[in-house]
mmCIF file of the C-alpha atoms, coordinates in Angstrom:
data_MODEL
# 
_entry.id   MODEL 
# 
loop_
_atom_site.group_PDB 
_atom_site.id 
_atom_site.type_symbol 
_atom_site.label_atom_id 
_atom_site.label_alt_id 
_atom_site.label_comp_id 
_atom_site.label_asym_id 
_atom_site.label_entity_id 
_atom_site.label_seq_id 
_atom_site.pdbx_PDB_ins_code 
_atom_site.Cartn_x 
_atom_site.Cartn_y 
_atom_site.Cartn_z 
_atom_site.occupancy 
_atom_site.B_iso_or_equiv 
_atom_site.pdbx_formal_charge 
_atom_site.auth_seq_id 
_atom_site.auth_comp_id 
_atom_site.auth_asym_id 
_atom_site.auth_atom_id 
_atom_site.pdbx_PDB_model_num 
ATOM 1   C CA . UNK A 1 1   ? 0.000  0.000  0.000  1.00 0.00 ? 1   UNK A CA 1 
ATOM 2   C CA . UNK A 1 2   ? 1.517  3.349  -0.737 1.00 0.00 ? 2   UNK A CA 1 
ATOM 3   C CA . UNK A 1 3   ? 0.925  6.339  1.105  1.00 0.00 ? 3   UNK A CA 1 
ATOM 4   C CA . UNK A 1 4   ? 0.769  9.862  0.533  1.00 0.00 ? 4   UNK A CA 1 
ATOM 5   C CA . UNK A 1 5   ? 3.255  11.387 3.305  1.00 0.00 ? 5   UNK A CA 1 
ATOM 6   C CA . UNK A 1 6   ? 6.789  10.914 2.302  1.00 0.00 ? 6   UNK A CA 1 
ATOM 7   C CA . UNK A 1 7   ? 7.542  9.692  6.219  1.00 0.00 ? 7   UNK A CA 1 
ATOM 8   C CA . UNK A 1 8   ? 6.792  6.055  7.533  1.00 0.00 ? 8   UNK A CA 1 
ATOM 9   C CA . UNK A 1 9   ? 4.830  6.330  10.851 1.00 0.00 ? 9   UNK A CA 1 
ATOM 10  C CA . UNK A 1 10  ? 8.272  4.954  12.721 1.00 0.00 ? 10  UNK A CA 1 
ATOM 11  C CA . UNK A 1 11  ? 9.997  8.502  11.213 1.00 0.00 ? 11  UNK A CA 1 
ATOM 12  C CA . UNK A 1 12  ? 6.726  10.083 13.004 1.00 0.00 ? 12  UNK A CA 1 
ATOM 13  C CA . UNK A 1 13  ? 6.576  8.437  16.290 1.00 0.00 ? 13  UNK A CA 1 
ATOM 14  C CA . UNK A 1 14  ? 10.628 9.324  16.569 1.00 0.00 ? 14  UNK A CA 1 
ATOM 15  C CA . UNK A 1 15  ? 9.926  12.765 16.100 1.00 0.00 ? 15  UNK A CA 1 
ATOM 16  C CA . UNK A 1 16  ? 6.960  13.090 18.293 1.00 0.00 ? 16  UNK A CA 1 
ATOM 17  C CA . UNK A 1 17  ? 9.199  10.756 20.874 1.00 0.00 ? 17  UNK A CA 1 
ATOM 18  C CA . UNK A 1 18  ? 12.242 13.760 20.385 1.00 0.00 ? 18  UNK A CA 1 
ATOM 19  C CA . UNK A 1 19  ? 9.425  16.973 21.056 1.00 0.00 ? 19  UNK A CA 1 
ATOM 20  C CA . UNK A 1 20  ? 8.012  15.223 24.168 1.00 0.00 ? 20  UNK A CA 1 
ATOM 21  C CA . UNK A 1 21  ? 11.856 14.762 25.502 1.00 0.00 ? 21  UNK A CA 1 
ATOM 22  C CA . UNK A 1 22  ? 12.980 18.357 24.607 1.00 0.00 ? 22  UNK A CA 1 
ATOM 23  C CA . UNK A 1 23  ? 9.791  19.669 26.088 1.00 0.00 ? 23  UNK A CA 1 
ATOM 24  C CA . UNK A 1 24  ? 10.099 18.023 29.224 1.00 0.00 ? 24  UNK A CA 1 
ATOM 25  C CA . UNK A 1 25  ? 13.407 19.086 29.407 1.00 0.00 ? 25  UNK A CA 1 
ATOM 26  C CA . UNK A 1 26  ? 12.588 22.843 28.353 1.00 0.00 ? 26  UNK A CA 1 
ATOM 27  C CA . UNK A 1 27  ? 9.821  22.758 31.442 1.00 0.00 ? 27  UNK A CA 1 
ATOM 28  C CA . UNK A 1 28  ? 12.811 21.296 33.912 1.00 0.00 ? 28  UNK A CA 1 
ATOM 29  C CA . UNK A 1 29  ? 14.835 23.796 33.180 1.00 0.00 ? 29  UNK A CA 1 
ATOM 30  C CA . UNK A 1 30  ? 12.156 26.343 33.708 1.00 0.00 ? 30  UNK A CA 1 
ATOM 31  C CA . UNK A 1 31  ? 11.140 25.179 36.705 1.00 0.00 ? 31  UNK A CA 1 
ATOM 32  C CA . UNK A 1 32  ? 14.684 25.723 38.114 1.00 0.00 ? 32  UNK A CA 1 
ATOM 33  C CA . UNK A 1 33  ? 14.923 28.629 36.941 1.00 0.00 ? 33  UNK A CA 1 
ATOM 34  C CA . UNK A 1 34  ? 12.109 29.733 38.952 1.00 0.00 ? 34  UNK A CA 1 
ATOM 35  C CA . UNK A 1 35  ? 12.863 28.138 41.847 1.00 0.00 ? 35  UNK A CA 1 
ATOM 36  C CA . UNK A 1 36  ? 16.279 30.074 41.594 1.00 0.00 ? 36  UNK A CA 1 
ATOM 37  C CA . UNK A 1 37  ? 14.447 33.439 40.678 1.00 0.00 ? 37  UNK A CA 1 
ATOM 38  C CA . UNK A 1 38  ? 11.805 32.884 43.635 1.00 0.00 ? 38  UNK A CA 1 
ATOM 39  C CA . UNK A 1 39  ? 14.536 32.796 46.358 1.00 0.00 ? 39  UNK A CA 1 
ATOM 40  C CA . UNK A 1 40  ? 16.701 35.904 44.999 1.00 0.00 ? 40  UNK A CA 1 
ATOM 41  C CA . UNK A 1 41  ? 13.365 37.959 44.723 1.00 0.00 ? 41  UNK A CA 1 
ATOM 42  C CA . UNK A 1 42  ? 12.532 37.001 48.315 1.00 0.00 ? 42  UNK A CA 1 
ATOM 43  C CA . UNK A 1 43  ? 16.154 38.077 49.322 1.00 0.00 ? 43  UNK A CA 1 
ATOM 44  C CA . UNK A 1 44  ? 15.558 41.234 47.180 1.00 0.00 ? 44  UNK A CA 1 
ATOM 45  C CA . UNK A 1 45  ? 12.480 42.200 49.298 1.00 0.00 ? 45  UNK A CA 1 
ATOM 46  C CA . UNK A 1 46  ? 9.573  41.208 46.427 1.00 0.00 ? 46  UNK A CA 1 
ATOM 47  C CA . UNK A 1 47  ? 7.556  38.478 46.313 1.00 0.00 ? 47  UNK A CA 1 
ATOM 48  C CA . UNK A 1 48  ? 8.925  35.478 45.046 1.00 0.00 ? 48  UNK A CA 1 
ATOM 49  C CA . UNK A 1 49  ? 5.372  34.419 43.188 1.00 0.00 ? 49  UNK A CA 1 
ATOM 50  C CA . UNK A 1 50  ? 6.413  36.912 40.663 1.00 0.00 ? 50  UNK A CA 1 
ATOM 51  C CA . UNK A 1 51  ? 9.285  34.365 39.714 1.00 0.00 ? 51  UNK A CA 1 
ATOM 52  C CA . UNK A 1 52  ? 6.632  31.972 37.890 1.00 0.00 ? 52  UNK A CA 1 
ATOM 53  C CA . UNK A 1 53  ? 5.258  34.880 35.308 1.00 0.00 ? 53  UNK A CA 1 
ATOM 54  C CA . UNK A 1 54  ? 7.770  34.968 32.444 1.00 0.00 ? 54  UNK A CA 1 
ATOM 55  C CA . UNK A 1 55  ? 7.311  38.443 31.462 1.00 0.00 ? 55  UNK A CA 1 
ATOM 56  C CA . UNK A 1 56  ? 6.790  39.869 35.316 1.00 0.00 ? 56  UNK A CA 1 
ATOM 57  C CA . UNK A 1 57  ? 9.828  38.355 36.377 1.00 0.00 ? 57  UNK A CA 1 
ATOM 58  C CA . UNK A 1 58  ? 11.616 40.545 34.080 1.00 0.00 ? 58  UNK A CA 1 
ATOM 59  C CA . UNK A 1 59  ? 10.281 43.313 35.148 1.00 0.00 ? 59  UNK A CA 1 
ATOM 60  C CA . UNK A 1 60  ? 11.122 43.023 38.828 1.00 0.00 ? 60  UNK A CA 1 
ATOM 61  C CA . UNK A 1 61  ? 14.729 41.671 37.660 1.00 0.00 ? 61  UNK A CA 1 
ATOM 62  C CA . UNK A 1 62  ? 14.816 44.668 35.621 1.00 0.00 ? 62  UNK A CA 1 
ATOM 63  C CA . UNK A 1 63  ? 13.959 46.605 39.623 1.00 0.00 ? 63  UNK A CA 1 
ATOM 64  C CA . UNK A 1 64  ? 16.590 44.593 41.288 1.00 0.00 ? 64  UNK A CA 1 
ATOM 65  C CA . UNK A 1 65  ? 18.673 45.944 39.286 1.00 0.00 ? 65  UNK A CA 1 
ATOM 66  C CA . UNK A 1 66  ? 17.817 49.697 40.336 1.00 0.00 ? 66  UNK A CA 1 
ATOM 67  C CA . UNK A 1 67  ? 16.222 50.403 37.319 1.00 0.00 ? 67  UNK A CA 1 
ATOM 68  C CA . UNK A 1 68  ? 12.739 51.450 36.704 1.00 0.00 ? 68  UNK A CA 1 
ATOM 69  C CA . UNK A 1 69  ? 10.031 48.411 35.688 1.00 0.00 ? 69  UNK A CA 1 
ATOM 70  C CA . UNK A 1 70  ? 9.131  50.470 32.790 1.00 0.00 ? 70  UNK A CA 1 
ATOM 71  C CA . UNK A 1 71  ? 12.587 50.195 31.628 1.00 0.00 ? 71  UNK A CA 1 
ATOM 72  C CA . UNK A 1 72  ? 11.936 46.442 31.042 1.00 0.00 ? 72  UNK A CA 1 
ATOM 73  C CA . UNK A 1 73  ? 10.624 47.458 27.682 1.00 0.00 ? 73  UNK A CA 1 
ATOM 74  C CA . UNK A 1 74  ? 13.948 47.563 26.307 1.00 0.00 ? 74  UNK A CA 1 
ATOM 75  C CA . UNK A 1 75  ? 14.074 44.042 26.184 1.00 0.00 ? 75  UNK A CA 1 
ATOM 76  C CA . UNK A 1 76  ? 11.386 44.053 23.180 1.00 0.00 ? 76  UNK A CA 1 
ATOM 77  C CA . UNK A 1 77  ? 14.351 45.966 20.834 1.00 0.00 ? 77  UNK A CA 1 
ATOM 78  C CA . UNK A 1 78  ? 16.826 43.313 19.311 1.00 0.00 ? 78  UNK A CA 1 
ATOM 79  C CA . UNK A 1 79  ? 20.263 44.453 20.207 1.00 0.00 ? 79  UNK A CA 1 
ATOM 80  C CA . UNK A 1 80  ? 19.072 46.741 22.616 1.00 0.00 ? 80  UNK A CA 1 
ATOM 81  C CA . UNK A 1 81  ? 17.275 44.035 24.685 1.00 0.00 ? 81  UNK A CA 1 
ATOM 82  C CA . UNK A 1 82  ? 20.578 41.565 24.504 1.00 0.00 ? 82  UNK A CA 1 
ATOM 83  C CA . UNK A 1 83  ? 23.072 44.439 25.413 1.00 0.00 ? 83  UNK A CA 1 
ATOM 84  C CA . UNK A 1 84  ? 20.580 45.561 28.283 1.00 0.00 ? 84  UNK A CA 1 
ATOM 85  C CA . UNK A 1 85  ? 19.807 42.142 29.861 1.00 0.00 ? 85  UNK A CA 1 
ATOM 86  C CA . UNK A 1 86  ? 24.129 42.228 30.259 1.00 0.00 ? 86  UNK A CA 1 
ATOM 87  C CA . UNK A 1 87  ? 23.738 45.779 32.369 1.00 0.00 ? 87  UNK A CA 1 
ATOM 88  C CA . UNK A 1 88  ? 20.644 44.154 33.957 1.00 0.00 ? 88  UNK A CA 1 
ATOM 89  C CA . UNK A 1 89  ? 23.134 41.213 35.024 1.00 0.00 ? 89  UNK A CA 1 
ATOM 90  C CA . UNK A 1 90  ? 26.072 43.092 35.667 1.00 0.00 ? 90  UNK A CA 1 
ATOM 91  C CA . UNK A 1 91  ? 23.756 45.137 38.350 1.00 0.00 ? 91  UNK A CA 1 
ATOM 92  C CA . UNK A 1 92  ? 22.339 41.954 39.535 1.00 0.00 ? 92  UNK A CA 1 
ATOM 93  C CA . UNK A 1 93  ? 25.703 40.593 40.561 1.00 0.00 ? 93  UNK A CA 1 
ATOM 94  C CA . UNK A 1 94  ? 26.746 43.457 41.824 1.00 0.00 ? 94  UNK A CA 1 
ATOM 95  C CA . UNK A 1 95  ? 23.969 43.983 44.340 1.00 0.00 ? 95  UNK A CA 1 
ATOM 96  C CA . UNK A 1 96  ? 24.517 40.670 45.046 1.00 0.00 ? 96  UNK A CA 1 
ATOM 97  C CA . UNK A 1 97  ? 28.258 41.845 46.201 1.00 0.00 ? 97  UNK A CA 1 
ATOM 98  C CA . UNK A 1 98  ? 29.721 39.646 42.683 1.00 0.00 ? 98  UNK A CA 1 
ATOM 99  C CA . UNK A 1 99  ? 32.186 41.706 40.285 1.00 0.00 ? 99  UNK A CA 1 
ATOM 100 C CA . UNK A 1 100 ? 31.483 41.892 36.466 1.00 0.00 ? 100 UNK A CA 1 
ATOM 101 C CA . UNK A 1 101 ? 32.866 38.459 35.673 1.00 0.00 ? 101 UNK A CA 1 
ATOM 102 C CA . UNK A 1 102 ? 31.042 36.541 37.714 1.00 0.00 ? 102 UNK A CA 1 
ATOM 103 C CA . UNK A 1 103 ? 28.042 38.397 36.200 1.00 0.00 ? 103 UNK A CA 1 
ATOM 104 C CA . UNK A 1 104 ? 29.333 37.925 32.660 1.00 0.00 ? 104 UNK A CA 1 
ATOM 105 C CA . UNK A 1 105 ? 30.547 34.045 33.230 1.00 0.00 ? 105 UNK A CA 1 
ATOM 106 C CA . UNK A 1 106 ? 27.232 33.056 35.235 1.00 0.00 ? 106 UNK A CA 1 
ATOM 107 C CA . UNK A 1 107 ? 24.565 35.437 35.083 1.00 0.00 ? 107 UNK A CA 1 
ATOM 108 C CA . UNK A 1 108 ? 24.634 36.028 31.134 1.00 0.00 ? 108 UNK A CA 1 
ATOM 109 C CA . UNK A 1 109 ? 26.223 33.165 29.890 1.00 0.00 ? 109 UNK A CA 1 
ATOM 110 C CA . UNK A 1 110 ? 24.906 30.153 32.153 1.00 0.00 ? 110 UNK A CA 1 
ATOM 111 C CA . UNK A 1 111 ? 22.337 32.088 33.820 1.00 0.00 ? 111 UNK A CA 1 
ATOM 112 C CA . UNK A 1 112 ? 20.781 29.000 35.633 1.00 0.00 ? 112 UNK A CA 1 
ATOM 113 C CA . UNK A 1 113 ? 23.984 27.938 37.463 1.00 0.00 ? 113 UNK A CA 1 
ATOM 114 C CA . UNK A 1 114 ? 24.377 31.681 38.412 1.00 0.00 ? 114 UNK A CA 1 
ATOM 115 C CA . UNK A 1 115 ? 21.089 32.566 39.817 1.00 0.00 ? 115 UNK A CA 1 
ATOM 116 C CA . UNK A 1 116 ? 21.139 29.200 41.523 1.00 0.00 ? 116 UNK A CA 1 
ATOM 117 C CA . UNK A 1 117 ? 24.314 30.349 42.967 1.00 0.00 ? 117 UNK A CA 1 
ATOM 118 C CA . UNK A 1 118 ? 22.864 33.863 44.188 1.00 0.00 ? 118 UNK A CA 1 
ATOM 119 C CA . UNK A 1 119 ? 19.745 31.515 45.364 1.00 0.00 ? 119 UNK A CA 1 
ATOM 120 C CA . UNK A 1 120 ? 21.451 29.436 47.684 1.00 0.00 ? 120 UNK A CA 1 
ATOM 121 C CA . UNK A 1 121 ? 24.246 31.055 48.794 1.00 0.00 ? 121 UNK A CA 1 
ATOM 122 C CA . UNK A 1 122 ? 24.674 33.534 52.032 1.00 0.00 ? 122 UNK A CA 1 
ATOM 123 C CA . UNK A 1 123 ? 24.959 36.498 49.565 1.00 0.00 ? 123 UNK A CA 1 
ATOM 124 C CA . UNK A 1 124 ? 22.622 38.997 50.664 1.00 0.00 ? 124 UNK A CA 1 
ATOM 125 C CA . UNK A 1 125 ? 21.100 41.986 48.216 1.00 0.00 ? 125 UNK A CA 1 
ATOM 126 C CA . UNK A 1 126 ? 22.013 45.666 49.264 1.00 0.00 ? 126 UNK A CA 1 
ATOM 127 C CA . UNK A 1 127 ? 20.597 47.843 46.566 1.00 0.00 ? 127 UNK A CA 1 
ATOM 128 C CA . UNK A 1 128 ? 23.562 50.497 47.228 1.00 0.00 ? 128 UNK A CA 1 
ATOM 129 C CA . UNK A 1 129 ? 25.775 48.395 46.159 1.00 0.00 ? 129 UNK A CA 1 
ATOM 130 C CA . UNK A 1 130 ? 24.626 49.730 42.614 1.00 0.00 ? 130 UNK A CA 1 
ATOM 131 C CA . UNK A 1 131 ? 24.253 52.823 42.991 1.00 0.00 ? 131 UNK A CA 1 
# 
């Protein structure tokens, strides 16, 4: 019997197999992040429910950071939003009492590992430090 797709059913199922694994994957390493992003808002003085919203919890990053939540925006603009959410780091770290390159290594580049680390870790947030 010859079918109209071009791909046998076992092509199908192997793809179907590979979205289910990536997405379960993509949701674990969502879930970590906010788990991560609950306890450094709750160290920051906001709530830490505001981790779980994906477009909230760049706004009150964005007001960790000392900037305004309206300045979140800027992460709608291409280049502008890329080259902001490394200031937005950089300030993060900071205020967490971290130089630039542990913003750059782990709060831009592996940005799971490094808000894990500002999680879990005694580092307490002192907005003046960014000032």
């Amino acid at each position: 019997m010859h079918s109209s797709s071009p791909y046998s059913i076992t092509d199908q199922t192997s793809i179907f197999a590979l979205s289910a694994t990536n997405s379960l994957i993509g949701l674990a390493v969502y879930v970590l992040l906010v788990v991560a992003l609950w306890r450094v808002f709750t160290k920051a003085g906001y709530p830490g429910w505001l981790a779980i919203i994906p477009i909230v919890n760049l706004v009150f990053l964005t007001k960790i950071a000392g900037f305004s939540g309206w300045f979140a925006l800027l992460y709608l603009i291409p280049i502008v939003g890329f080259v902001f959410y490394i200031i937005v780091s950089i300030r993060v770290g900071r205020a967490f009492g971290h130089g630039w390159f542990f913003s750059i290594v782990l709060l831009v580049l592996l940005h799971i590992i490094g808000y894990l680390i500002l999680a879990f870790s005694s580092d307490t947030y002192r907005a003046e430090r960014i000032r």
